PDB file of N, CA and C in Angstrom:
ATOM      1  N   UNK A1427      14.886  18.529  70.457  1.00  0.00           N
ATOM      2  CA  UNK A1427      13.945  19.348  70.290  1.00  0.00           C
ATOM      3  C   UNK A1427      14.951  20.954  69.756  1.00  0.00           C
ATOM      4  N   UNK A1428      13.698  21.270  68.866  1.00  0.00           N
ATOM      5  CA  UNK A1428      14.777  22.587  68.303  1.00  0.00           C
ATOM      6  C   UNK A1428      14.721  23.678  69.389  1.00  0.00           C
ATOM      7  N   UNK A1429      15.878  24.629  69.509  1.00  0.00           N
ATOM      8  CA  UNK A1429      15.737  25.837  70.414  1.00  0.00           C
ATOM      9  C   UNK A1429      14.071  26.638  69.985  1.00  0.00           C
ATOM     10  N   UNK A1430      13.894  27.282  71.024  1.00  0.00           N
ATOM     11  CA  UNK A1430      12.651  27.875  71.329  1.00  0.00           C
ATOM     12  C   UNK A1430      12.712  29.557  70.334  1.00  0.00           C
ATOM     13  N   UNK A1431      14.041  29.955  70.317  1.00  0.00           N
ATOM     14  CA  UNK A1431      14.180  30.991  69.534  1.00  0.00           C
ATOM     15  C   UNK A1431      13.807  31.104  67.887  1.00  0.00           C
ATOM     16  N   UNK A1432      14.215  29.822  67.521  1.00  0.00           N
ATOM     17  CA  UNK A1432      13.905  29.483  66.348  1.00  0.00           C
ATOM     18  C   UNK A1432      12.412  29.016  65.576  1.00  0.00           C
ATOM     19  N   UNK A1433      11.673  28.968  66.651  1.00  0.00           N
ATOM     20  CA  UNK A1433      10.568  28.549  66.196  1.00  0.00           C
ATOM     21  C   UNK A1433       9.606  29.587  65.664  1.00  0.00           C
ATOM     22  N   UNK A1434       9.566  30.920  66.266  1.00  0.00           N
ATOM     23  CA  UNK A1434       8.794  32.141  65.374  1.00  0.00           C
ATOM     24  C   UNK A1434       9.336  32.696  64.018  1.00  0.00           C
ATOM     25  N   UNK A1435      10.773  31.911  64.031  1.00  0.00           N
ATOM     26  CA  UNK A1435      11.450  32.510  62.351  1.00  0.00           C
ATOM     27  C   UNK A1435      10.650  30.905  61.655  1.00  0.00           C
ATOM     28  N   UNK A1436      10.622  30.130  62.529  1.00  0.00           N
ATOM     29  CA  UNK A1436      10.280  28.677  61.239  1.00  0.00           C
ATOM     30  C   UNK A1436       8.815  28.868  61.152  1.00  0.00           C
ATOM     31  N   UNK A1437       7.844  29.592  61.838  1.00  0.00           N
ATOM     32  CA  UNK A1437       6.992  29.636  61.445  1.00  0.00           C
ATOM     33  C   UNK A1437       6.654  30.638  60.630  1.00  0.00           C
ATOM     34  N   UNK A1438       7.182  31.868  60.408  1.00  0.00           N
ATOM     35  CA  UNK A1438       7.059  33.097  59.545  1.00  0.00           C
ATOM     36  C   UNK A1438       7.612  32.446  58.380  1.00  0.00           C
ATOM     37  N   UNK A1439       8.019  31.904  58.071  1.00  0.00           N
ATOM     38  CA  UNK A1439       8.875  31.105  56.601  1.00  0.00           C
ATOM     39  C   UNK A1439       8.017  30.149  56.376  1.00  0.00           C
ATOM     40  N   UNK A1440       7.174  29.271  57.267  1.00  0.00           N
ATOM     41  CA  UNK A1440       6.021  28.528  56.640  1.00  0.00           C
ATOM     42  C   UNK A1440       4.949  29.353  56.478  1.00  0.00           C
ATOM     43  N   UNK A1441       4.400  30.773  56.948  1.00  0.00           N
ATOM     44  CA  UNK A1441       3.440  31.273  56.605  1.00  0.00           C
ATOM     45  C   UNK A1441       4.022  31.685  55.338  1.00  0.00           C
ATOM     46  N   UNK A1442       4.969  32.337  55.011  1.00  0.00           N
ATOM     47  CA  UNK A1442       5.605  33.141  53.956  1.00  0.00           C
ATOM     48  C   UNK A1442       5.716  32.300  52.673  1.00  0.00           C
ATOM     49  N   UNK A1443       5.902  30.899  52.739  1.00  0.00           N
ATOM     50  CA  UNK A1443       5.685  29.893  51.761  1.00  0.00           C
ATOM     51  C   UNK A1443       4.318  29.374  51.347  1.00  0.00           C
ATOM     52  N   UNK A1444       3.504  29.350  52.413  1.00  0.00           N
ATOM     53  CA  UNK A1444       2.151  29.057  52.217  1.00  0.00           C
ATOM     54  C   UNK A1444       1.265  30.284  51.540  1.00  0.00           C
ATOM     55  N   UNK A1445       1.554  31.320  51.825  1.00  0.00           N
ATOM     56  CA  UNK A1445       1.076  32.750  51.013  1.00  0.00           C
ATOM     57  C   UNK A1445       1.734  33.028  49.933  1.00  0.00           C
ATOM     58  N   UNK A1446       2.889  32.764  49.348  1.00  0.00           N
ATOM     59  CA  UNK A1446       3.757  32.495  48.099  1.00  0.00           C
ATOM     60  C   UNK A1446       2.854  31.800  47.148  1.00  0.00           C
ATOM     61  N   UNK A1447       2.642  30.131  47.332  1.00  0.00           N
ATOM     62  CA  UNK A1447       1.767  28.937  47.244  1.00  0.00           C
ATOM     63  C   UNK A1447       0.616  29.489  46.456  1.00  0.00           C
ATOM     64  N   UNK A1448      -0.158  29.960  47.612  1.00  0.00           N
ATOM     65  CA  UNK A1448      -1.823  29.932  46.857  1.00  0.00           C
ATOM     66  C   UNK A1448      -1.847  31.594  46.040  1.00  0.00           C
ATOM     67  N   UNK A1449      -0.687  32.721  46.407  1.00  0.00           N
ATOM     68  CA  UNK A1449      -0.762  33.442  45.049  1.00  0.00           C
ATOM     69  C   UNK A1449      -0.156  32.957  44.051  1.00  0.00           C
ATOM     70  N   UNK A1450       0.824  32.065  43.642  1.00  0.00           N
ATOM     71  CA  UNK A1450       1.008  31.216  42.803  1.00  0.00           C
ATOM     72  C   UNK A1450       0.079  30.445  41.821  1.00  0.00           C
ATOM     73  N   UNK A1451      -0.432  29.673  42.752  1.00  0.00           N
ATOM     74  CA  UNK A1451      -1.912  28.902  42.367  1.00  0.00           C
ATOM     75  C   UNK A1451      -3.082  29.693  42.223  1.00  0.00           C
ATOM     76  N   UNK A1452      -3.314  30.712  42.576  1.00  0.00           N
ATOM     77  CA  UNK A1452      -4.769  31.349  42.520  1.00  0.00           C
ATOM     78  C   UNK A1452      -4.564  32.608  41.372  1.00  0.00           C
ATOM     79  N   UNK A1453      -3.310  32.560  41.000  1.00  0.00           N
ATOM     80  CA  UNK A1453      -3.759  33.944  39.963  1.00  0.00           C
ATOM     81  C   UNK A1453      -3.663  33.171  38.593  1.00  0.00           C
ATOM     82  N   UNK A1454      -4.650  33.778  37.972  1.00  0.00           N
ATOM     83  CA  UNK A1454      -4.611  33.255  36.373  1.00  0.00           C
ATOM     84  C   UNK A1454      -3.475  33.405  35.801  1.00  0.00           C
ATOM     85  N   UNK A1455      -3.244  32.783  34.721  1.00  0.00           N
ATOM     86  CA  UNK A1455      -2.258  32.968  33.635  1.00  0.00           C
ATOM     87  C   UNK A1455      -2.154  34.426  33.153  1.00  0.00           C
ATOM     88  N   UNK A1456      -1.267  34.966  32.930  1.00  0.00           N
ATOM     89  CA  UNK A1456      -0.792  36.605  32.533  1.00  0.00           C
ATOM     90  C   UNK A1456      -1.633  37.740  33.354  1.00  0.00           C
ATOM     91  N   UNK A1457      -1.983  37.362  34.530  1.00  0.00           N
ATOM     92  CA  UNK A1457      -2.695  38.303  35.086  1.00  0.00           C
ATOM     93  C   UNK A1457      -1.646  38.785  36.431  1.00  0.00           C
ATOM     94  N   UNK A1458      -0.716  38.501  36.527  1.00  0.00           N
ATOM     95  CA  UNK A1458       0.642  38.925  37.342  1.00  0.00           C
ATOM     96  C   UNK A1458       0.643  40.181  36.764  1.00  0.00           C
ATOM     97  N   UNK A1459       1.036  41.230  37.792  1.00  0.00           N
ATOM     98  CA  UNK A1459       1.472  42.418  37.214  1.00  0.00           C
ATOM     99  C   UNK A1459       2.445  42.864  36.235  1.00  0.00           C
ATOM    100  N   UNK A1460       3.370  41.688  36.153  1.00  0.00           N
ATOM    101  CA  UNK A1460       4.452  42.310  34.753  1.00  0.00           C
ATOM    102  C   UNK A1460       4.361  41.199  34.293  1.00  0.00           C
ATOM    103  N   UNK A1461       3.605  40.272  34.406  1.00  0.00           N
ATOM    104  CA  UNK A1461       3.796  39.387  32.935  1.00  0.00           C
ATOM    105  C   UNK A1461       4.515  39.461  31.474  1.00  0.00           C
ATOM    106  N   UNK A1462       3.073  40.599  31.135  1.00  0.00           N
ATOM    107  CA  UNK A1462       3.535  40.499  29.901  1.00  0.00           C
ATOM    108  C   UNK A1462       4.770  41.076  29.750  1.00  0.00           C
ATOM    109  N   UNK A1463       5.328  42.107  30.651  1.00  0.00           N
ATOM    110  CA  UNK A1463       6.917  42.794  30.152  1.00  0.00           C
ATOM    111  C   UNK A1463       7.608  41.538  30.346  1.00  0.00           C
ATOM    112  N   UNK A1464       7.379  40.938  31.307  1.00  0.00           N
ATOM    113  CA  UNK A1464       8.823  39.801  31.071  1.00  0.00           C
ATOM    114  C   UNK A1464       8.535  38.846  29.616  1.00  0.00           C
ATOM    115  N   UNK A1465       7.197  38.756  29.180  1.00  0.00           N
ATOM    116  CA  UNK A1465       7.405  37.978  28.002  1.00  0.00           C
ATOM    117  C   UNK A1465       8.264  38.681  27.008  1.00  0.00           C
ATOM    118  N   UNK A1466       7.326  39.879  26.871  1.00  0.00           N
ATOM    119  CA  UNK A1466       8.145  41.144  25.609  1.00  0.00           C
ATOM    120  C   UNK A1466       9.302  40.919  25.682  1.00  0.00           C
ATOM    121  N   UNK A1467      10.250  40.745  27.125  1.00  0.00           N
ATOM    122  CA  UNK A1467      11.464  41.490  27.057  1.00  0.00           C
ATOM    123  C   UNK A1467      12.444  40.218  26.816  1.00  0.00           C
ATOM    124  N   UNK A1468      11.866  38.986  26.868  1.00  0.00           N
ATOM    125  CA  UNK A1468      12.367  37.708  26.519  1.00  0.00           C
ATOM    126  C   UNK A1468      12.338  37.245  25.280  1.00  0.00           C
ATOM    127  N   UNK A1469      11.001  37.660  24.699  1.00  0.00           N
ATOM    128  CA  UNK A1469      11.040  37.366  23.240  1.00  0.00           C
ATOM    129  C   UNK A1469      11.845  37.969  22.173  1.00  0.00           C
ATOM    130  N   UNK A1470      11.670  39.471  22.721  1.00  0.00           N
ATOM    131  CA  UNK A1470      12.929  40.436  22.245  1.00  0.00           C
ATOM    132  C   UNK A1470      14.236  39.740  22.086  1.00  0.00           C
ATOM    133  N   UNK A1471      14.619  39.293  23.485  1.00  0.00           N
ATOM    134  CA  UNK A1471      16.542  38.742  23.417  1.00  0.00           C
ATOM    135  C   UNK A1471      16.273  37.357  22.502  1.00  0.00           C
ATOM    136  N   UNK A1472      15.180  36.503  22.174  1.00  0.00           N
ATOM    137  CA  UNK A1472      15.115  35.457  21.870  1.00  0.00           C
ATOM    138  C   UNK A1472      15.442  35.794  19.924  1.00  0.00           C
ATOM    139  N   UNK A1473      14.732  36.968  19.531  1.00  0.00           N
ATOM    140  CA  UNK A1473      14.891  37.124  18.380  1.00  0.00           C
ATOM    141  C   UNK A1473      16.002  37.967  18.178  1.00  0.00           C
ATOM    142  N   UNK A1474      17.036  38.040  19.082  1.00  0.00           N
ATOM    143  CA  UNK A1474      18.427  38.692  18.814  1.00  0.00           C
ATOM    144  C   UNK A1474      18.388  40.137  19.161  1.00  0.00           C
ATOM    145  N   UNK A1475      17.390  40.411  19.489  1.00  0.00           N
ATOM    146  CA  UNK A1475      16.939  42.335  19.979  1.00  0.00           C
ATOM    147  C   UNK A1475      17.537  42.590  21.075  1.00  0.00           C
ATOM    148  N   UNK A1476      18.149  43.705  21.431  1.00  0.00           N
ATOM    149  CA  UNK A1476      18.479  44.091  22.726  1.00  0.00           C
ATOM    150  C   UNK A1476      17.691  45.076  22.960  1.00  0.00           C
ATOM    151  N   UNK A1477      16.309  45.074  24.393  1.00  0.00           N
ATOM    152  CA  UNK A1477      15.049  45.629  24.467  1.00  0.00           C
ATOM    153  C   UNK A1477      15.305  47.030  24.893  1.00  0.00           C
ATOM    154  N   UNK A1478      15.272  48.306  24.429  1.00  0.00           N
ATOM    155  CA  UNK A1478      15.129  49.365  25.250  1.00  0.00           C
ATOM    156  C   UNK A1478      13.948  49.819  25.910  1.00  0.00           C
ATOM    157  N   UNK A1479      14.027  49.843  27.184  1.00  0.00           N
ATOM    158  CA  UNK A1479      12.910  50.148  27.824  1.00  0.00           C
ATOM    159  C   UNK A1479      12.287  51.812  28.248  1.00  0.00           C
ATOM    160  N   UNK A1480      11.529  52.281  26.998  1.00  0.00           N
ATOM    161  CA  UNK A1480      11.395  53.806  27.509  1.00  0.00           C
ATOM    162  C   UNK A1480      10.231  53.920  27.930  1.00  0.00           C
ATOM    163  N   UNK A1481       9.850  54.954  28.325  1.00  0.00           N
ATOM    164  CA  UNK A1481       8.795  55.990  29.167  1.00  0.00           C
ATOM    165  C   UNK A1481       7.266  55.640  28.272  1.00  0.00           C
ATOM    166  N   UNK A1482       6.381  54.955  28.671  1.00  0.00           N
ATOM    167  CA  UNK A1482       5.127  54.875  28.078  1.00  0.00           C
ATOM    168  C   UNK A1482       5.026  53.091  27.452  1.00  0.00           C
ATOM    169  N   UNK A1483       6.499  52.577  27.533  1.00  0.00           N
ATOM    170  CA  UNK A1483       6.420  51.303  26.977  1.00  0.00           C
ATOM    171  C   UNK A1483       5.354  50.256  27.972  1.00  0.00           C
ATOM    172  N   UNK A1484       5.258  50.518  29.087  1.00  0.00           N
ATOM    173  CA  UNK A1484       4.530  49.823  30.157  1.00  0.00           C
ATOM    174  C   UNK A1484       3.344  50.586  31.043  1.00  0.00           C
ATOM    175  N   UNK A1485       2.443  49.410  31.264  1.00  0.00           N
ATOM    176  CA  UNK A1485       1.443  50.580  32.150  1.00  0.00           C
ATOM    177  C   UNK A1485       1.825  50.738  33.079  1.00  0.00           C
ATOM    178  N   UNK A1486       1.671  52.500  33.446  1.00  0.00           N
ATOM    179  CA  UNK A1486       2.142  53.146  34.766  1.00  0.00           C
ATOM    180  C   UNK A1486       1.252  52.677  36.059  1.00  0.00           C
ATOM    181  N   UNK A1487       0.247  51.871  35.777  1.00  0.00           N
ATOM    182  CA  UNK A1487      -0.422  51.409  36.886  1.00  0.00           C
ATOM    183  C   UNK A1487      -0.108  50.638  37.826  1.00  0.00           C
ATOM    184  N   UNK A1488       1.018  49.678  37.135  1.00  0.00           N
ATOM    185  CA  UNK A1488       1.189  48.631  37.719  1.00  0.00           C
ATOM    186  C   UNK A1488       2.934  49.150  38.020  1.00  0.00           C
TER     187      UNK A1488
END
């Protein structure tokens, strides 16, 4: 039988992974707040450029 003081921690971890899984499964593609920024960053690296992030390069709402 597991030690009782670990049960709340285990439940919290389970709830976290369920919530994270639901968020990942239910968020439509390209709708996560920073998805376009990650894509553009990796695209520039793949093209051999080093991205320079400046003010105005991304939507400040995120």
